[in-house]
mmCIF file of C-alpha atoms in Angstrom:
data_model
loop_
_atom_site.group_PDB
_atom_site.id
_atom_site.type_symbol
_atom_site.label_atom_id
_atom_site.label_comp_id
_atom_site.label_asym_id
_atom_site.label_seq_id
_atom_site.Cartn_x
_atom_site.Cartn_y
_atom_site.Cartn_z
ATOM 1 C CA UNK O 1 0.077 0.027 0.103
ATOM 2 C CA UNK O 2 1.337 3.420 -1.065
ATOM 3 C CA UNK O 3 2.332 6.166 1.520
ATOM 4 C CA UNK O 4 -0.799 8.164 0.231
ATOM 5 C CA UNK O 5 -3.113 5.216 0.615
ATOM 6 C CA UNK O 6 -2.125 4.648 4.243
ATOM 7 C CA UNK O 7 -2.544 8.451 5.207
ATOM 8 C CA UNK O 8 -5.952 8.259 3.597
ATOM 9 C CA UNK O 9 -7.052 5.154 5.478
ATOM 10 C CA UNK O 10 -5.518 6.618 8.656
ATOM 11 C CA UNK O 11 -7.294 9.906 8.344
ATOM 12 C CA UNK O 12 -10.667 8.167 7.443
ATOM 13 C CA UNK O 13 -10.377 6.050 10.521
ATOM 14 C CA UNK O 14 -9.692 9.124 12.736
ATOM 15 C CA UNK O 15 -12.794 11.069 11.533
ATOM 16 C CA UNK O 16 -15.614 9.800 13.750
ATOM 17 C CA UNK O 17 -19.199 9.871 12.193
ATOM 18 C CA UNK O 18 -22.244 10.027 14.383
ATOM 19 C CA UNK O 19 -25.122 7.545 14.073
ATOM 20 C CA UNK O 20 -27.017 10.130 11.953
ATOM 21 C CA UNK O 21 -24.144 10.609 9.499
ATOM 22 C CA UNK O 22 -23.646 6.799 9.213
ATOM 23 C CA UNK O 23 -27.300 6.489 8.428
ATOM 24 C CA UNK O 24 -27.053 9.427 5.792
ATOM 25 C CA UNK O 25 -24.156 7.587 4.313
ATOM 26 C CA UNK O 26 -26.104 4.361 3.948
ATOM 27 C CA UNK O 27 -28.845 5.987 2.046
ATOM 28 C CA UNK O 28 -26.320 8.038 -0.178
ATOM 29 C CA UNK O 29 -24.439 4.824 -1.052
ATOM 30 C CA UNK O 30 -27.705 3.120 -2.075
ATOM 31 C CA UNK O 31 -29.023 6.152 -4.148
ATOM 32 C CA UNK O 32 -25.490 6.197 -5.994
ATOM 33 C CA UNK O 33 -24.510 9.931 -4.689
ATOM 34 C CA UNK O 34 -20.884 10.753 -4.786
ATOM 35 C CA UNK O 35 -19.104 9.672 -1.453
ATOM 36 C CA UNK O 36 -18.102 12.049 1.062
ATOM 37 C CA UNK O 37 -15.366 10.185 2.969
ATOM 38 C CA UNK O 38 -15.107 10.863 6.623
ATOM 39 C CA UNK O 39 -11.644 12.610 6.271
ATOM 40 C CA UNK O 40 -13.172 14.923 3.592
ATOM 41 C CA UNK O 41 -16.253 15.567 5.746
ATOM 42 C CA UNK O 42 -13.949 16.485 8.787
ATOM 43 C CA UNK O 43 -12.101 18.993 6.795
ATOM 44 C CA UNK O 44 -15.557 20.436 5.738
ATOM 45 C CA UNK O 45 -16.434 20.851 9.310
ATOM 46 C CA UNK O 46 -13.141 22.455 10.100
ATOM 47 C CA UNK O 47 -13.577 24.958 7.128
ATOM 48 C CA UNK O 48 -17.023 25.720 8.336
ATOM 49 C CA UNK O 49 -15.715 26.294 11.750
ATOM 50 C CA UNK O 50 -12.480 28.275 10.945
ATOM 51 C CA UNK O 51 -14.576 30.704 8.775
ATOM 52 C CA UNK O 52 -17.318 31.127 11.253
ATOM 53 C CA UNK O 53 -19.855 30.552 8.591
ATOM 54 C CA UNK O 54 -23.086 31.804 9.407
ATOM 55 C CA UNK O 55 -24.783 31.619 5.937
ATOM 56 C CA UNK O 56 -23.757 28.279 3.964
ATOM 57 C CA UNK O 57 -24.838 27.258 0.864
ATOM 58 C CA UNK O 58 -24.910 23.524 -0.628
ATOM 59 C CA UNK O 59 -25.110 23.208 -4.367
ATOM 60 C CA UNK O 60 -25.954 19.667 -5.081
ATOM 61 C CA UNK O 61 -26.678 16.865 -2.368
ATOM 62 C CA UNK O 62 -24.862 14.052 -0.858
ATOM 63 C CA UNK O 63 -28.346 12.910 0.791
ATOM 64 C CA UNK O 64 -27.306 14.936 3.847
ATOM 65 C CA UNK O 65 -23.711 13.484 4.365
ATOM 66 C CA UNK O 66 -21.982 16.891 3.735
ATOM 67 C CA UNK O 67 -24.698 18.804 5.586
ATOM 68 C CA UNK O 68 -24.122 16.879 8.724
ATOM 69 C CA UNK O 69 -20.330 17.541 8.632
ATOM 70 C CA UNK O 70 -21.059 21.406 7.825
ATOM 71 C CA UNK O 71 -23.501 21.201 10.844
ATOM 72 C CA UNK O 72 -20.850 20.096 13.078
ATOM 73 C CA UNK O 73 -18.617 23.075 12.277
ATOM 74 C CA UNK O 74 -21.284 25.553 12.243
ATOM 75 C CA UNK O 75 -24.229 24.283 14.372
ATOM 76 C CA UNK O 76 -25.820 27.786 14.558
ATOM 77 C CA UNK O 77 -25.434 28.599 10.704
ATOM 78 C CA UNK O 78 -28.250 28.728 8.308
ATOM 79 C CA UNK O 79 -28.080 26.323 5.707
ATOM 80 C CA UNK O 80 -29.602 26.691 2.266
ATOM 81 C CA UNK O 81 -29.385 23.295 0.228
ATOM 82 C CA UNK O 82 -30.055 23.445 -3.574
ATOM 83 C CA UNK O 83 -30.975 20.270 -5.369
ATOM 84 C CA UNK O 84 -33.021 19.334 -8.506
ATOM 85 C CA UNK O 85 -33.970 15.946 -6.912
ATOM 86 C CA UNK O 86 -36.515 16.519 -3.867
ATOM 87 C CA UNK O 87 -35.914 13.268 -2.402
ATOM 88 C CA UNK O 88 -32.229 14.227 -1.874
ATOM 89 C CA UNK O 89 -33.352 17.443 -0.170
ATOM 90 C CA UNK O 90 -35.573 15.465 2.035
ATOM 91 C CA UNK O 91 -32.859 13.388 3.237
ATOM 92 C CA UNK O 92 -30.631 16.275 3.889
ATOM 93 C CA UNK O 93 -33.432 18.075 5.945
ATOM 94 C CA UNK O 94 -33.786 14.881 7.881
ATOM 95 C CA UNK O 95 -30.330 14.343 8.509
ATOM 96 C CA UNK O 96 -29.642 17.838 9.751
ATOM 97 C CA UNK O 97 -32.721 18.025 11.984
ATOM 98 C CA UNK O 98 -31.606 14.584 13.526
ATOM 99 C CA UNK O 99 -28.107 16.042 14.136
ATOM 100 C CA UNK O 100 -29.791 18.920 16.074
ATOM 101 C CA UNK O 101 -29.813 21.674 13.341
ATOM 102 C CA UNK O 102 -32.672 24.171 14.203
ATOM 103 C CA UNK O 103 -35.370 23.631 11.574
ATOM 104 C CA UNK O 104 -35.897 27.343 11.150
ATOM 105 C CA UNK O 105 -32.031 27.467 9.924
ATOM 106 C CA UNK O 106 -32.592 25.061 6.946
ATOM 107 C CA UNK O 107 -33.686 25.964 3.594
ATOM 108 C CA UNK O 108 -34.275 23.298 1.008
ATOM 109 C CA UNK O 109 -34.941 24.660 -2.508
ATOM 110 C CA UNK O 110 -35.970 22.270 -4.927
ATOM 111 C CA UNK O 111 -35.094 22.852 -8.639
ATOM 112 C CA UNK O 112 -32.063 22.853 -11.115
ATOM 113 C CA UNK O 113 -29.330 25.006 -9.230
ATOM 114 C CA UNK O 114 -28.334 26.577 -12.561
ATOM 115 C CA UNK O 115 -32.035 28.046 -12.492
ATOM 116 C CA UNK O 116 -32.187 28.988 -8.742
ATOM 117 C CA UNK O 117 -28.745 30.616 -8.369
ATOM 118 C CA UNK O 118 -29.501 33.726 -10.245
ATOM 119 C CA UNK O 119 -32.306 34.564 -8.100
ATOM 120 C CA UNK O 120 -29.987 34.524 -5.008
ATOM 121 C CA UNK O 121 -28.965 37.525 -3.440
ATOM 122 C CA UNK O 122 -25.155 39.171 -4.315
ATOM 123 C CA UNK O 123 -22.489 39.012 -1.514
ATOM 124 C CA UNK O 124 -24.907 37.301 1.098
ATOM 125 C CA UNK O 125 -23.141 33.850 1.937
ATOM 126 C CA UNK O 126 -19.983 33.185 3.907
ATOM 127 C CA UNK O 127 -19.530 29.605 2.580
ATOM 128 C CA UNK O 128 -20.441 27.679 -0.672
ATOM 129 C CA UNK O 129 -20.047 24.200 -1.256
ATOM 130 C CA UNK O 130 -20.295 23.011 -4.625
ATOM 131 C CA UNK O 131 -20.877 19.001 -5.065
ATOM 132 C CA UNK O 132 -22.897 18.728 -8.316
ATOM 133 C CA UNK O 133 -22.064 17.727 -11.636
ATOM 134 C CA UNK O 134 -18.288 18.690 -12.543
ATOM 135 C CA UNK O 135 -19.179 19.427 -16.147
ATOM 136 C CA UNK O 136 -21.255 22.677 -14.564
ATOM 137 C CA UNK O 137 -18.344 23.635 -12.421
ATOM 138 C CA UNK O 138 -17.486 26.736 -14.223
ATOM 139 C CA UNK O 139 -21.039 28.042 -14.354
ATOM 140 C CA UNK O 140 -21.428 27.237 -10.452
ATOM 141 C CA UNK O 141 -18.336 29.096 -9.680
ATOM 142 C CA UNK O 142 -19.344 32.110 -11.625
ATOM 143 C CA UNK O 143 -22.680 32.167 -9.480
ATOM 144 C CA UNK O 144 -20.533 31.264 -6.153
ATOM 145 C CA UNK O 145 -18.274 34.318 -6.827
ATOM 146 C CA UNK O 146 -21.353 36.548 -6.910
ATOM 147 C CA UNK O 147 -23.239 35.385 -3.957
ATOM 148 C CA UNK O 148 -20.277 35.106 -1.712
ATOM 149 C CA UNK O 149 -19.390 37.822 0.856
ATOM 150 C CA UNK O 150 -15.982 39.342 0.511
ATOM 151 C CA UNK O 151 -13.737 37.224 2.654
ATOM 152 C CA UNK O 152 -15.951 34.287 2.049
ATOM 153 C CA UNK O 153 -14.864 30.687 1.070
ATOM 154 C CA UNK O 154 -15.935 28.330 -1.954
ATOM 155 C CA UNK O 155 -15.227 24.835 -1.865
ATOM 156 C CA UNK O 156 -15.482 22.713 -5.264
ATOM 157 C CA UNK O 157 -15.535 19.083 -4.641
ATOM 158 C CA UNK O 158 -14.421 16.519 -7.344
ATOM 159 C CA UNK O 159 -11.908 19.284 -8.739
ATOM 160 C CA UNK O 160 -9.256 16.593 -9.666
ATOM 161 C CA UNK O 161 -11.952 14.629 -11.367
ATOM 162 C CA UNK O 162 -10.747 11.697 -9.680
ATOM 163 C CA UNK O 163 -7.113 11.543 -10.758
ATOM 164 C CA UNK O 164 -7.882 12.740 -14.436
ATOM 165 C CA UNK O 165 -6.926 16.119 -14.040
ATOM 166 C CA UNK O 166 -3.513 15.114 -13.071
ATOM 167 C CA UNK O 167 -3.210 12.636 -15.963
ATOM 168 C CA UNK O 168 -2.128 14.669 -18.867
ATOM 169 C CA UNK O 169 -3.262 11.930 -21.298
ATOM 170 C CA UNK O 170 -6.770 12.679 -20.229
ATOM 171 C CA UNK O 171 -8.316 15.350 -22.675
ATOM 172 C CA UNK O 172 -12.080 15.137 -22.319
ATOM 173 C CA UNK O 173 -14.106 18.409 -22.093
ATOM 174 C CA UNK O 174 -14.798 17.948 -18.318
ATOM 175 C CA UNK O 175 -11.153 17.489 -17.379
ATOM 176 C CA UNK O 176 -9.911 20.175 -19.542
ATOM 177 C CA UNK O 177 -12.432 22.577 -18.113
ATOM 178 C CA UNK O 178 -11.358 21.680 -14.495
ATOM 179 C CA UNK O 179 -7.660 22.054 -15.250
ATOM 180 C CA UNK O 180 -8.418 25.625 -16.764
ATOM 181 C CA UNK O 181 -10.343 26.452 -13.779
ATOM 182 C CA UNK O 182 -7.735 25.514 -11.314
ATOM 183 C CA UNK O 183 -4.867 27.370 -13.420
ATOM 184 C CA UNK O 184 -7.117 30.503 -13.665
ATOM 185 C CA UNK O 185 -7.689 30.588 -9.905
ATOM 186 C CA UNK O 186 -4.018 30.168 -9.012
ATOM 187 C CA UNK O 187 -3.345 33.224 -11.073
ATOM 188 C CA UNK O 188 -5.858 35.445 -9.721
ATOM 189 C CA UNK O 189 -4.548 38.315 -7.640
ATOM 190 C CA UNK O 190 -7.838 38.826 -5.768
ATOM 191 C CA UNK O 191 -8.122 35.300 -4.398
ATOM 192 C CA UNK O 192 -6.561 32.897 -2.528
ATOM 193 C CA UNK O 193 -6.535 29.350 -3.721
ATOM 194 C CA UNK O 194 -5.483 25.816 -2.893
ATOM 195 C CA UNK O 195 -6.289 22.264 -4.169
ATOM 196 C CA UNK O 196 -6.052 19.183 -1.830
ATOM 197 C CA UNK O 197 -6.163 15.719 -3.110
ATOM 198 C CA UNK O 198 -8.860 14.446 -0.925
ATOM 199 C CA UNK O 199 -11.979 12.947 -2.046
ATOM 200 C CA UNK O 200 -12.045 13.481 -5.862
ATOM 201 C CA UNK O 201 -9.994 16.614 -5.071
ATOM 202 C CA UNK O 202 -10.929 19.643 -3.346
ATOM 203 C CA UNK O 203 -10.494 23.033 -4.822
ATOM 204 C CA UNK O 204 -10.737 26.006 -1.961
ATOM 205 C CA UNK O 205 -10.943 29.438 -2.945
ATOM 206 C CA UNK O 206 -11.413 32.440 -0.393
ATOM 207 C CA UNK O 207 -12.077 35.877 -1.700
ATOM 208 C CA UNK O 208 -10.134 38.880 -0.285
ATOM 209 C CA UNK O 209 -11.933 41.036 2.108
ATOM 210 C CA UNK O 210 -12.447 44.646 1.059
#
């Protein structure tokens, strides 16, 4: 086993999931949703806590797995979940309530996120988590940059397309687009950017406070 695999296994073993998170993971796997490994989930909780996020948006759903981790980092936040599938939204809401999140601080908006996002207010959110179709990453990021507050944070899951971005032989449209996105954000003077090789790759973007 490689050093990377050993490290990944160790980190995932240390990140304790609650019973509610285990149940959410079970349903998410049954539904075929992308996996949020415990190590990645713990990092999402860390980011939510470190940024003191009060207004959080999730674009796409993991059936409540990522929602529960964000709750652990920001239990008093208002969580807004955007998802086209109402069943996944219901799972996210149920998981959050079971984890102790106040129902009044949960907003579940059913509909195609690409159609919902233009109606969301500018500069109103502290943290945006994008975990929907990587083919739409560029469009989601444009909206995220508009709705995020100065000094806010954007997280893009699957940013390395599960190893494809790092493989120069991979030239499909989605992989090329993700490569271009990463290169562009590393060169932007008004954002701080880092990519972590966890999950399918996590792109982290922080906008500069004004």
